[in-house]
Each structure stands twice: as C-alpha cells, then as structure tokens.
Coordinates of C-alpha atoms and ligand atoms in Angstrom, one line a residue:
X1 CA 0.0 0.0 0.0
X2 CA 1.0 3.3 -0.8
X3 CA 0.7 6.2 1.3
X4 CA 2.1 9.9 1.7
X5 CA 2.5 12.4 4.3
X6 CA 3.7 15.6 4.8
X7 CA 6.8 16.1 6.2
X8 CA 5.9 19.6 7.7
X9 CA 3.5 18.2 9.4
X10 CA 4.7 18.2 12.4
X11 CA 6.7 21.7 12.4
X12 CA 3.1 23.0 12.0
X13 CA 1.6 21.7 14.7
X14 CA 4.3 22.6 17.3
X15 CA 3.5 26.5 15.5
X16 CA 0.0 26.6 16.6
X17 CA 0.4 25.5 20.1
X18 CA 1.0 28.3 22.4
X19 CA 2.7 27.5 26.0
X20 CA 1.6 29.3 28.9
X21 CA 4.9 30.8 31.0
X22 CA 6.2 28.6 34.1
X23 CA 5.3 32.5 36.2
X24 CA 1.8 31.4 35.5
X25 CA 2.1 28.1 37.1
X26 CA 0.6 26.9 40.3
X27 CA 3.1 25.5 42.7
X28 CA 1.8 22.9 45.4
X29 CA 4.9 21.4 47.6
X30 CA 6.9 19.8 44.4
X31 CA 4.4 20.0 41.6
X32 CA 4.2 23.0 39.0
X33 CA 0.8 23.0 37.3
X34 CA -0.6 25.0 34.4
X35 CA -3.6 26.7 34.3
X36 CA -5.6 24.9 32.3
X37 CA -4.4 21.6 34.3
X38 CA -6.7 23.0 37.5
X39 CA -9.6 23.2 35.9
X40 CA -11.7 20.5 36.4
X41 CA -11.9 19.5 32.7
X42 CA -12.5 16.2 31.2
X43 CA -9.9 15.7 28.7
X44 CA -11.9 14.4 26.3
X45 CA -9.7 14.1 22.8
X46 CA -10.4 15.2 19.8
X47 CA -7.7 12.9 17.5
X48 CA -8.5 9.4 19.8
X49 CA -12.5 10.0 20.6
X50 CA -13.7 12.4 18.2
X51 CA -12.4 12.7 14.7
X52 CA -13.0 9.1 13.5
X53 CA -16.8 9.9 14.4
X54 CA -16.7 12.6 11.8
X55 CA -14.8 10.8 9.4
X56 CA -17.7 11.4 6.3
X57 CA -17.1 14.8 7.6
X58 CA -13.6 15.0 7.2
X59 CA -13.7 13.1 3.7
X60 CA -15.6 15.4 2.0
X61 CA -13.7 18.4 3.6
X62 CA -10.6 17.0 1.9
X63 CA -12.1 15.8 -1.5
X64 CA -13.9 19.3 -1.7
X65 CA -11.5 21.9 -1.2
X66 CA -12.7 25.8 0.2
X67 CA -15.9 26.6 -0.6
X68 CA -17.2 24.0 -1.9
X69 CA -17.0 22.0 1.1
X70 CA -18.6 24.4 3.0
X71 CA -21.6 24.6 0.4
X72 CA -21.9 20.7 1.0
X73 CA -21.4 20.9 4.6
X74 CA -24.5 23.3 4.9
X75 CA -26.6 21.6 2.6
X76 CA -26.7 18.6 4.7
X77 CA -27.5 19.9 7.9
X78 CA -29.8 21.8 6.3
X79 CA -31.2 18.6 4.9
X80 CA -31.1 17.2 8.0
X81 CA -33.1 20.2 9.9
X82 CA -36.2 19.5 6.9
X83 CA -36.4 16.7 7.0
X84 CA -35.8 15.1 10.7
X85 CA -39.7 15.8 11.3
X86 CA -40.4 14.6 14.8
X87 CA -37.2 12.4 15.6
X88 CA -34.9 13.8 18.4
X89 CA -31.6 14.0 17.2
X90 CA -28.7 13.6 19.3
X91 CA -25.8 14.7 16.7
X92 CA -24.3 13.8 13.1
X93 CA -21.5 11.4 14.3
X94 CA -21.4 8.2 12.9
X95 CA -22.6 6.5 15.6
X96 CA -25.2 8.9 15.9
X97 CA -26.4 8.3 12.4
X98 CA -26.3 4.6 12.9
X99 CA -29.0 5.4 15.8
X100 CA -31.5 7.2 13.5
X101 CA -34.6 5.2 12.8
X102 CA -35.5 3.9 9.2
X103 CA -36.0 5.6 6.8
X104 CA -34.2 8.7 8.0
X105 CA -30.7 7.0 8.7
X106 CA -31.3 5.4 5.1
X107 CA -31.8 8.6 3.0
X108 CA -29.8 11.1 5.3
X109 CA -26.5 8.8 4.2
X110 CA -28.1 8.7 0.6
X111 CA -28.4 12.5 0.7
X112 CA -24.6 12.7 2.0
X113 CA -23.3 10.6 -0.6
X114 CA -25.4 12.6 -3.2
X115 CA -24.3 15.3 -2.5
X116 CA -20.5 15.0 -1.8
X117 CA -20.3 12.0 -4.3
X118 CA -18.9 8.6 -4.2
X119 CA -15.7 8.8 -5.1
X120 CA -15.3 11.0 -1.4
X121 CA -16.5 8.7 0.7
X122 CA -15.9 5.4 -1.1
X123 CA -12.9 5.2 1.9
X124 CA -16.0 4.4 4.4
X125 CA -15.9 1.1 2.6
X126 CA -12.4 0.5 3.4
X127 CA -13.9 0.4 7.2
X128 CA -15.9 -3.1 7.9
X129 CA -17.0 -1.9 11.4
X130 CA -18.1 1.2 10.5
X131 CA -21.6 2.5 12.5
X132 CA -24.1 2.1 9.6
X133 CA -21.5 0.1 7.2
X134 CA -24.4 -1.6 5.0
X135 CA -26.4 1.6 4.5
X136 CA -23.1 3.2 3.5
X137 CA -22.2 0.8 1.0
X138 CA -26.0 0.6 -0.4
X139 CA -25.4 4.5 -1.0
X140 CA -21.5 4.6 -2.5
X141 CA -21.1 3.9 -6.0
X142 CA -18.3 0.9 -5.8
X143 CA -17.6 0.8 -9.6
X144 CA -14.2 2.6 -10.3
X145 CA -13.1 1.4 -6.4
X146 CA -9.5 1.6 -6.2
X147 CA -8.3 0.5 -2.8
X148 CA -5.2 2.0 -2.8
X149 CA -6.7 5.8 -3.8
X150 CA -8.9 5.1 -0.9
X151 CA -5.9 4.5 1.7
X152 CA -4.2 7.7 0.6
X153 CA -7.7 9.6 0.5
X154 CA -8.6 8.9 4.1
X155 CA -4.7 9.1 5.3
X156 CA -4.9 12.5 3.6
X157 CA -8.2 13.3 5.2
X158 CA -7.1 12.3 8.6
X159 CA -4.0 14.2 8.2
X160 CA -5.4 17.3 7.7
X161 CA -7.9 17.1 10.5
X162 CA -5.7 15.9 13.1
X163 CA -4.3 18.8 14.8
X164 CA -7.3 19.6 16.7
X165 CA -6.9 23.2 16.3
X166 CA -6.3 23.9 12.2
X167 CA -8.8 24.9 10.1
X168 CA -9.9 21.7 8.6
X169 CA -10.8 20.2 12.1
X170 CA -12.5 23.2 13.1
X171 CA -14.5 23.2 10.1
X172 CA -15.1 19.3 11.2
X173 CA -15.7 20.6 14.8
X174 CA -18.6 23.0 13.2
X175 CA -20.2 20.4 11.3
X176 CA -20.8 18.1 14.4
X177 CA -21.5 21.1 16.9
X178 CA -24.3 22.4 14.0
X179 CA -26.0 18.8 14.6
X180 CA -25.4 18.6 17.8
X181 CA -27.7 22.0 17.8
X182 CA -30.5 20.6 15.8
X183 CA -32.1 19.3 18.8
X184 CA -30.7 21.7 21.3
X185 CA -28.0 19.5 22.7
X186 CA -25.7 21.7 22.8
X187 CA -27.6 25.2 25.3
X188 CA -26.1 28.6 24.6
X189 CA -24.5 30.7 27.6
X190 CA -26.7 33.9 27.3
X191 CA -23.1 35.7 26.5
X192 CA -23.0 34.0 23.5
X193 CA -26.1 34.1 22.0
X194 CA -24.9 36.9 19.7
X195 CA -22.1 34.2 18.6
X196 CA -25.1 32.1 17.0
X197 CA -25.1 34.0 14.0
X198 CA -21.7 33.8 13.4
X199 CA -21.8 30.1 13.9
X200 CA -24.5 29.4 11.7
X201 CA -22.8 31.8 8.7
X202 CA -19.3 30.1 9.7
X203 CA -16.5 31.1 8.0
X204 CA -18.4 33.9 6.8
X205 CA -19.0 36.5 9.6
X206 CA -17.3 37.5 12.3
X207 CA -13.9 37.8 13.8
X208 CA -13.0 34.1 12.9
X209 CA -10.1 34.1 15.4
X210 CA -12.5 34.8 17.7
X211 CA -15.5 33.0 16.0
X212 CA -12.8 29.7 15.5
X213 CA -12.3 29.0 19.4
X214 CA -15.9 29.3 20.5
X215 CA -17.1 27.3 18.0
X216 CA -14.3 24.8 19.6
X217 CA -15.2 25.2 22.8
X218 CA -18.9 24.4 22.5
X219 CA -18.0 21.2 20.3
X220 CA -15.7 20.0 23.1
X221 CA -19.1 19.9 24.9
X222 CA -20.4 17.2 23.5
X223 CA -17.6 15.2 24.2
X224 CA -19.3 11.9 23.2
X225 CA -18.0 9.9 26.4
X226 CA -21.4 7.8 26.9
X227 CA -20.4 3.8 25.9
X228 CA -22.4 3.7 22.9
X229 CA -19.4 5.4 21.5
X230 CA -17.3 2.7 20.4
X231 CA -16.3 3.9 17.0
X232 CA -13.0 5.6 17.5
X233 CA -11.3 2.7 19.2
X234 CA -12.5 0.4 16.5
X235 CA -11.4 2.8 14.2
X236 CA -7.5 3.7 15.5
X237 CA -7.5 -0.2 16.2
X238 CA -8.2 -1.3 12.6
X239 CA -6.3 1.1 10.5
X240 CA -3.1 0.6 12.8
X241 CA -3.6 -2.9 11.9
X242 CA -4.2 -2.3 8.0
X243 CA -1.3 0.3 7.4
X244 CA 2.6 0.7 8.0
X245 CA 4.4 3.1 10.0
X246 CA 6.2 5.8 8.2
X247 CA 9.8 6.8 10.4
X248 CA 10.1 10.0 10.7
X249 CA 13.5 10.3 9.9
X250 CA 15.5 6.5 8.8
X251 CA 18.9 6.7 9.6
X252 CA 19.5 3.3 7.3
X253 CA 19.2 5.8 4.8
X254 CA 23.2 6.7 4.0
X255 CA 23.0 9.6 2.0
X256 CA 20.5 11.5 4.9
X257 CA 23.0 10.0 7.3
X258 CA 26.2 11.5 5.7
X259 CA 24.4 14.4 5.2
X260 CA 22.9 15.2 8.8
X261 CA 26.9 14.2 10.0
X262 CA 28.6 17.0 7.4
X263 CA 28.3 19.3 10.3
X264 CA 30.5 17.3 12.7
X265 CA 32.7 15.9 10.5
X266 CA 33.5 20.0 9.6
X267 CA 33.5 20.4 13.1
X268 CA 35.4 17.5 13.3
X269 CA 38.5 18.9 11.0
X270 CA 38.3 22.7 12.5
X271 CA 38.5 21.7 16.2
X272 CA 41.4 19.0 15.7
X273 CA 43.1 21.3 14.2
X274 CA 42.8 24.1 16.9
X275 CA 42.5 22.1 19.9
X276 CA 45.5 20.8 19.8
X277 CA 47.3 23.8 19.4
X278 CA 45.5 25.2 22.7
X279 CA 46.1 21.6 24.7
X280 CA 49.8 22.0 24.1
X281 CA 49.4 25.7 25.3
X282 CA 47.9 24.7 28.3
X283 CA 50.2 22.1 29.1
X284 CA 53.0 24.5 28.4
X285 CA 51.3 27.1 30.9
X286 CA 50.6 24.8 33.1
X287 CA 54.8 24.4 33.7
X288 CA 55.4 28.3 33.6
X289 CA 53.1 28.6 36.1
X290 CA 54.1 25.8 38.0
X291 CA 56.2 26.8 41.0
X292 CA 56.9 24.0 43.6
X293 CA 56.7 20.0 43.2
X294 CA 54.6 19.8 46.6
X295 CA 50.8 19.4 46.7
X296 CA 49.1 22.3 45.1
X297 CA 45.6 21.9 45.3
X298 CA 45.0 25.5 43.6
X299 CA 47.6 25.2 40.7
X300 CA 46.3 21.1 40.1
X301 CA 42.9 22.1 40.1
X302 CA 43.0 24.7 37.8
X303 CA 44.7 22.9 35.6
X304 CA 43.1 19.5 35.7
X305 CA 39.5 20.7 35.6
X306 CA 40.4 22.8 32.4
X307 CA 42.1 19.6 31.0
X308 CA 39.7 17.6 31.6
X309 CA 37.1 19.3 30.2
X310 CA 39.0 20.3 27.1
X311 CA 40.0 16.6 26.6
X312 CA 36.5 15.4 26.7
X313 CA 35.5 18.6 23.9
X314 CA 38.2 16.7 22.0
X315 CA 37.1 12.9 22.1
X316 CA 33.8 14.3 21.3
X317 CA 35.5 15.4 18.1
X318 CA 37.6 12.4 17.5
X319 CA 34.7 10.2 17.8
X320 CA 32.2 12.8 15.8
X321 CA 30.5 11.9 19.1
X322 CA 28.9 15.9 19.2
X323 CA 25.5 15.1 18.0
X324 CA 24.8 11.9 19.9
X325 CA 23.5 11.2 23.6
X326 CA 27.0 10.5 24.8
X327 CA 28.0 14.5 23.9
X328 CA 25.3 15.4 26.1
X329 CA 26.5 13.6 29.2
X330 CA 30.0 15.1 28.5
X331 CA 28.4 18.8 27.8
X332 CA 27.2 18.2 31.6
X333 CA 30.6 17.5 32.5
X334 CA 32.2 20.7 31.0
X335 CA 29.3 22.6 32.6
X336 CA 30.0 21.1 36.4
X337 CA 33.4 21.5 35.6
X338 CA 33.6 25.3 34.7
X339 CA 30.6 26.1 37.4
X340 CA 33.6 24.3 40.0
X341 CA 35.9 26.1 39.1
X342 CA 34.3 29.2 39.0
X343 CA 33.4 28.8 42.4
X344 CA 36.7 28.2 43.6
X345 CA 38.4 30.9 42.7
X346 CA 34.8 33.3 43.6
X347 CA 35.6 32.3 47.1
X348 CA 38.8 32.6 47.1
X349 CA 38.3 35.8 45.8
X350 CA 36.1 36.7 49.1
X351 CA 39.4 35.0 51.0
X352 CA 37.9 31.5 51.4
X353 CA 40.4 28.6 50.1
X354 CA 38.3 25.6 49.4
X355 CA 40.9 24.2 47.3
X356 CA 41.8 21.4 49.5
X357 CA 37.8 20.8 50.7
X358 CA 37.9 20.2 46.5
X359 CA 40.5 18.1 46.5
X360 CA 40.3 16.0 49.8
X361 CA 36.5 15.5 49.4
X362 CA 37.6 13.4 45.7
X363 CA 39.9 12.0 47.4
X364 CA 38.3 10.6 50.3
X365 CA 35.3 9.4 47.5
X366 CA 38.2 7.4 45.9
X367 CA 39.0 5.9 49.2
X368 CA 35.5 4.7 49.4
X369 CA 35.4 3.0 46.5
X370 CA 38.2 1.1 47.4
X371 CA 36.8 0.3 50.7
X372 CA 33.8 -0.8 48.8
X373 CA 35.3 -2.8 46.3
X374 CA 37.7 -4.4 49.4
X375 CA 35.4 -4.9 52.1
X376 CA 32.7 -6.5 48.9
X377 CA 35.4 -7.9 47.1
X378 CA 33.8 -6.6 43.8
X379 CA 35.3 -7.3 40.4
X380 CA 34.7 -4.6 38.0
X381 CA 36.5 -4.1 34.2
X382 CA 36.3 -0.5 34.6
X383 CA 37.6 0.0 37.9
X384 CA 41.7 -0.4 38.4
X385 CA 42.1 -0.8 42.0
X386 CA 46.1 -0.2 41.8
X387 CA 45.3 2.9 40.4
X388 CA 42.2 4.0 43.2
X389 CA 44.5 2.5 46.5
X390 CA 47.6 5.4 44.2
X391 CA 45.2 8.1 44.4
X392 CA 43.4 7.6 47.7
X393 CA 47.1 7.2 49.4
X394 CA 48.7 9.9 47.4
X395 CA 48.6 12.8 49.3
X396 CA 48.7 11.4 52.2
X397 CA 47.8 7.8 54.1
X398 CA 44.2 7.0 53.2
X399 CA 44.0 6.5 56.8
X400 CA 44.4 9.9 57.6
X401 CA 41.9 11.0 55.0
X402 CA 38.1 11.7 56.3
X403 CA 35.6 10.3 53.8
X404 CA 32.8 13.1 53.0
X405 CA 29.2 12.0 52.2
X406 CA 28.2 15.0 50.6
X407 CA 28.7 17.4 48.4
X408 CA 32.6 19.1 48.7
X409 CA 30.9 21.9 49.5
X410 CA 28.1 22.6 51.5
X411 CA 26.7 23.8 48.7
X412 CA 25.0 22.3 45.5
X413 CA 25.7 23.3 41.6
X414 CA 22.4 25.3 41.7
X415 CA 23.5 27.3 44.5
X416 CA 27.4 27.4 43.3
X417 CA 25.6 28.9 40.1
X418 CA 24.0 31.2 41.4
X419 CA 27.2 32.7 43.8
X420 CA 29.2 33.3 40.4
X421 CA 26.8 34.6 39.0
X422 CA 25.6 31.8 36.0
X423 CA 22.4 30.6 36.8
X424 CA 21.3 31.4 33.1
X425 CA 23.8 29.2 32.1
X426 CA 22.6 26.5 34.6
X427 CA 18.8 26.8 33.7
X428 CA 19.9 26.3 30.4
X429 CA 22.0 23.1 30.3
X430 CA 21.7 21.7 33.6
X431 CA 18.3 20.1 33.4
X432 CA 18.7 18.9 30.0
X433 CA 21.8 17.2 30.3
X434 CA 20.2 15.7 33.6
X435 CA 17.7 13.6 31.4
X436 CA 20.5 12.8 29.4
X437 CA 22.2 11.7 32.8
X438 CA 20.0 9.7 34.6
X439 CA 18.2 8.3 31.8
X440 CA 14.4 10.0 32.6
X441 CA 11.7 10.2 29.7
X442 CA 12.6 13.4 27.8
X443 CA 15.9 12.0 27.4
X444 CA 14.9 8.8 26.0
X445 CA 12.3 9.8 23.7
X446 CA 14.6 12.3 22.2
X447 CA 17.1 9.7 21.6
X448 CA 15.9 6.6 21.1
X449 CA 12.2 7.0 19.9
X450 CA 10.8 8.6 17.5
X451 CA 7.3 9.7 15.4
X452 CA 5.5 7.9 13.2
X453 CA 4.5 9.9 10.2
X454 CA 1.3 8.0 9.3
X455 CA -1.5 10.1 10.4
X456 CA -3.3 6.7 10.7
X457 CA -1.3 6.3 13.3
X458 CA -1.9 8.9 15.6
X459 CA 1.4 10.2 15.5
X460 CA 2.5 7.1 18.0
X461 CA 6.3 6.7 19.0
X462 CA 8.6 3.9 17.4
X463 CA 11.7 2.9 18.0
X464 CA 14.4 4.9 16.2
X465 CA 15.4 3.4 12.9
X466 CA 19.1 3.6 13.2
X467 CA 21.2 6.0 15.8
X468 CA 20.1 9.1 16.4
X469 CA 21.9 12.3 15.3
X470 CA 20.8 15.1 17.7
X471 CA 21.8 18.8 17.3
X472 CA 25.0 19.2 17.3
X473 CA 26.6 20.6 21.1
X474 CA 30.3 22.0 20.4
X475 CA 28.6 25.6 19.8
X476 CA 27.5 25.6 23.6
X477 CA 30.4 23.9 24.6
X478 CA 32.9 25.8 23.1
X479 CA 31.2 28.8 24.8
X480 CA 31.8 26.8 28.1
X481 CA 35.3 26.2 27.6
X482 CA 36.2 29.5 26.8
X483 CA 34.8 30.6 30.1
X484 CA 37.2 28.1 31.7
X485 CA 40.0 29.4 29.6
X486 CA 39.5 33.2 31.0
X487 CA 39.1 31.4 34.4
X488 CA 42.6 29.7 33.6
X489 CA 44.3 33.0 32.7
X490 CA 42.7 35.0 35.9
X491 CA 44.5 32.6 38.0
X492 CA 47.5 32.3 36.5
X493 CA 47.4 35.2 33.9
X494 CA 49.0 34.5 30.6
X495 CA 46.9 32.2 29.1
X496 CA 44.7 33.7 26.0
X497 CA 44.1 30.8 23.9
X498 CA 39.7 31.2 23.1
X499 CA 38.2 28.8 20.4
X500 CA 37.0 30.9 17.5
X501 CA 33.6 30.3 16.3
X502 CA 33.8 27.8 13.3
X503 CA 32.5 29.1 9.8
X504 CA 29.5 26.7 9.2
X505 CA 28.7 26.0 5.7
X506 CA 25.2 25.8 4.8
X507 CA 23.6 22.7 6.4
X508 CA 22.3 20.7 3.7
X509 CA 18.0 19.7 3.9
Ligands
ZN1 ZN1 3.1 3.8 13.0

C-alpha cells in the first residue's frame, strides 16, 4: 500500500500551540501546574475520541476543497433540519447516524453521498466496522473502487484534521456542533447568543479568530464519552492494523546519514586542528606557572579541571561523538566542571580557600570506592584498584583522609551557580543534560524513539530506525570552555588561547 505524508506536518503543529509561562504556574509542595491543568476539565480528545466519528465529515472536507466544502457541509445539515420531522436528534457522528430510525438513517446517508459524491466517501468502505456500514455501502457507487486511492484519501483526510486546532478540524468541529444543535443538545450561555449567527454563517461573519475557538469550545461539549461510542477505538485499532508506520527520519538511509553528520565531521577537521594547538598551550602554561613539586591543590585544580574538560571537547571530536547522547552527558561534564571552578576561585576571591575541601573530598570518594570494592570484594572491568588505593594514598595515608558524604561543598551546583553569578547558564543546560544523565523520559524519547508519520497512526512513538543524530553541542560547549580558559588566565594570567567560532557551511536539507 502506498501512502504519503507531509513532512511539515509536524513543524506545524508545534506552530500553533502556544505555551503558557512557568510565572503562571501553580506550585503545590513539588508540583508546577498549568492553568488549564486546575480546571476540572474532562480531557476528552479530539484525534482518539472524536475525529474518527466525523470521518464522512472529514472526507468530504478533503475531497472538496474551500468553498465547496462548506456549500456541501451546509446543505446537509440543512437537509437534516427539513427533514428530521419529529425524531430527536442527538448529533451527526457516525454513531449517531447509525442510531437514527429507518428511513431517515437510510436517506440522510443517501443525501450525504449525493451530494459529496462517491468517489469521497468510497474510503468508508475500506472500514468493515463502521456505524451504519451496510447503508453506507447501499449508497457509494463501488464501480471505479481503487483501494489503494482510498488509503491515501482517508490518510490524507485524517492528516489534515488531526491537529485539533487547524482549520480543517474546526470546520469538522462546526459540522458536528451544527448537529449537535438541531435538537438543542448543545444550550447557549446567554453571553454567547450573539455568537449564534456567526456560527451558523461560519467562515463567513465575524472575527473568525474569535469565532474559531468558541465554535471549539462548545464542540468539546459534546464530548461523546457515553459507551455507545465505540467507533473511534475500533477505528485507530483497525487502520493501525491495515497500514505501515512511516519513520520520521531513517537513519538506514546513508546519504540523509552522511548528510545530517557533514556538520561534525566540519567540526570535526576545525576543532582538531585548533584544539591541539590550545592543549599544548595549556600544558605549556601549566609548567610556567608551576612553581613548587609539593601538593598544590590551587595550581592542580585549575589545571586539571580545564584539562579535563577540554580533553573530553576533543574525544567528542575524534569520535564525531557531538550530535549523539554521549556528547550530552560530557556537555554536563564541562558545565559542572567550569561552574567548579568558577566557584573556587569566587571564594577565594572573598578570601575563602576551598581548594583542598575540593580536593580531599575526591579523594576521600576514591577511598571509598576502594573500601567498597575491598570490604565487597567486587570485580569490576572499569575499575583499576592499583590505580584507586595510588590516588586515595597519594597525598597522604588514606588513613588519615576523612571520607565526606556530601557534596565538597556545603553547597550544590544550583547554589554554586548562582554565587558566580551563572544561573542562566545553569537553567539552560543543567536540566537537559540531567535527562541525558539519569536516563528519565525526555531524554529517552529524544534519543531513542521517534514519530510515526502516518497520520493513521496517531502520531505514535517507534523505536528509532538507526542511531540518532541530535543537534549538534560543540557551539554551547565551546562557549563553556572559553569561560574556563579566562578562568585559567585569571588565576595564572597568561593564558589567552579562546576557540573561535567555526565558519558553518550551509547545512544541507
Ligand atoms: Zn506507525
């Protein structure tokens, strides 16, 4: 079967959702909860519940572009309105129709098809449980059926109609509220009465950003929760079970691959060729600076949280590891790294040296783990005990070292970000990188998940084709580094190696 689906999609459904700002939150002991969260709404959705009960609806709004859908739409209810005599109406769903008596429910789907014609709705057919199938299929014209037009027809018509908010569903979400009012379902606030006429002439009068909503609002009304409703699971159930999923992005495909990984391998050849230059420099500093061969917390720290971080910048590039989930962890790294040091030398600015707390505190968490491993007799490939019983003794006896549970400091990152004055900078990365970290849901989905493009599908997750290529984080990290590098040349001045900015070329689509 052959099917299609826009790839933009997606960018414009993330366009018409507004957010509301975390200052307009509710905060209750550890939860943050938007507005429309405290209202005591039923959730009722529109893409799960709703929209496969006005899929005739949505058909014809696809077949019949503009006006002429409209024309058609109001003709029906119209239709409908003269001819429903006595009969109490509850809507124009599918299962609504389905519960109209004989003859109505016969010739109200016979006036439908007339007037939208077969070659619209012939995708009904596709649909063996559909409410009122035999009275559909009495009325559609099967001649010219081609199964595979009707597939892309109703994927198209579902595609269009699936972000609850865009035109086409509205227009969907007017049709059914329109029925819904035949019989006075649906009761008017006395505010909006002079809305009435605006609904009934819909698209035509009015403010229709105004018009648009209300006519949403009062369709979410009839929200179509009572059990007799069973259409939309049967639908989502078989056409998930009749179609394929379409990746959104499949990273088997080589030439996208190559293409998405030009900007690291660029990366890849600037950066080698600078960092090396400034590692060298740094080493070389690090010996003009250098003054005595005892410990020296200040001068080792300086110099080994630069390194460190720096080194990690440059396996990132060695391993054109920048645009994967392993570049995030290490982007955390350079950020706790830089916010340390920044802290030490803030404090020590205010004439507090906490550069042995920094270094007996790793120390002593060395110790532990070779207590750990000792006392548990662990095994472990990663762990080289010769080396942990070096560095836990190197100073001076272990024995002589206090192990500290907590943090070096009494303070956390949070708080060390906000004494030096980078909280922005922690706001930005810290949180992200956690997920990255610690493996939570955000984190997860970005990397190892993604959407399926068939609107039959309801936009469900699937497991990532290939391995994901994320945007790219040496821009945010060079920025990080260069911090460290001022921080570097205010302790021991001299040093003014900065990363320039790489020229990007034009990232290919
Ligand atoms: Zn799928």
């Amino acid at each position: 079967m052959h099917m299609t689906a826009k790839a933009s999609q997606k960018k414009e459904f993330s366009k018409t959702m507004l957010s509301t700002p975390l200052s307009q939150y509710s905060q209750t002991k550890k939860t943050l909860t938007p507005p429309l969260a405290t209202l005591n709404m039923h959730s009722s959705s529109w893409i799960s519940e709703r929209l496969p009960e006005m899929l005739w609806a949505a058909l014809i709004r696809h077949y019949h572009v503009g006006d002429d859908g409209y024309v058609i739409f109001r003709d029906i209810i119209r239709w409908l309105s003269e001819n429903k005599s006595n009969t109490e109406l509850v809507g124009v769903t599918h299962t609504d129709i389905k519960n109209y008596p004989d003859p109505l429910r016969k010739s109200f789907i016979a006036h439908i098809v007339e007037q939208a014609g077969s070659v619209a709705l012939r995708p009904l057919l596709l649909l063996p449980d559909l409410p009122a199938y035999e009275d559909w299929k009495a009325s559609i014209n099967e001649v010219e059926q081609d199964e595979n037009m009707d597939w892309s027809q109703l994927t198209k018509a579902i595609s269009i109609t699936l972000w609850h908010q865009s035109q086409e569903a509205t227009d969907l979400r007017w049709v059914k509220l329109t029925g819904a009012l035949l019989d006075g379902r649906v009761k008017f606030p006395q505010s909006m009465v002079g809305r009435v006429e605006e609904i009934n002439s819909y698209p035509k009068s009015g403010d229709q950003r105004e018009v648009r909503p209300s006519i949403r609002s009062l369709e979410i009304m009839e929200n179509l929760q009572s059990p007799e409703y069973q259409w939309a699971a049967k639908f989502w159930e078989f056409v998930y079970k009749h179609t394929a999923c379409m990746p959104e992005v499949d990273e088997r495909d080589i030439a996208m691959f190559e293409a998405k990984y030009a900007l690291v391998s660029d990366n890849k050849a600037y950066y080698m060729k600078i960092t090396r230059r400034i590692r060298q420099k740094l080493v070389d500093h690090y010996f003009t600076t250098s003054v005595t061969s005892a410990i020296d917390a200040r001068h080792e720290a300086v110099f080994g949280l630069a390194l460190y971080s720096l080194d990690i910048f440059i396996e990132n590039n060695i391993f054109l590891s920048a645009s994967t989930p392993i570049g995030r962890v290490t982007a955390r790294i350079m950020l706790e790294s830089y916010l340390s040091m920044a802290y030490l030398i803030k404090k020590e600015s205010e004439g507090e040296q906490l550069w042995e707390a920094f270094r007996n505190y790793g120390t002593g968490q060395v110790s532990l783990i070779e207590r750990k491993y000792e006392d548990e007799g662990y095994q472990s490939s990663m762990v080289n005990l010769e080396v942990m019983d070096k560095i836990a003794n190197e100073d001076k006896w272990s024995e002589f070292v206090p192990i500290y549970l907590g943090h070096w400091d009494t303070s956390d990152l949070r708080r060390m970000s906000i004494d030096v004055n980078e909280k922005a900078l922690y706001d930005k990365y810290y949180p992200y990188t956690s997920g990255y970290v610690h493996a939570t849901w955000g984190a997860v989905r970005e990397a190892s998940l993604q959407t399926c493009m068939n609107p039959l599908h309801r936009l469900h997750r699937i497991p990532s084709y290939g391995l994901t290529i994320l945007p790219n984080i040496n821009e945010d990290c060079r920025e990080i580094l260069n911090k460290m590098f001022s921080l570097v040349d205010q302790a021991y001045p001299g040093f003014n190696e900065r990363m320039r900015k790489p020229v990007e070329r034009k990232a290919k689509k």
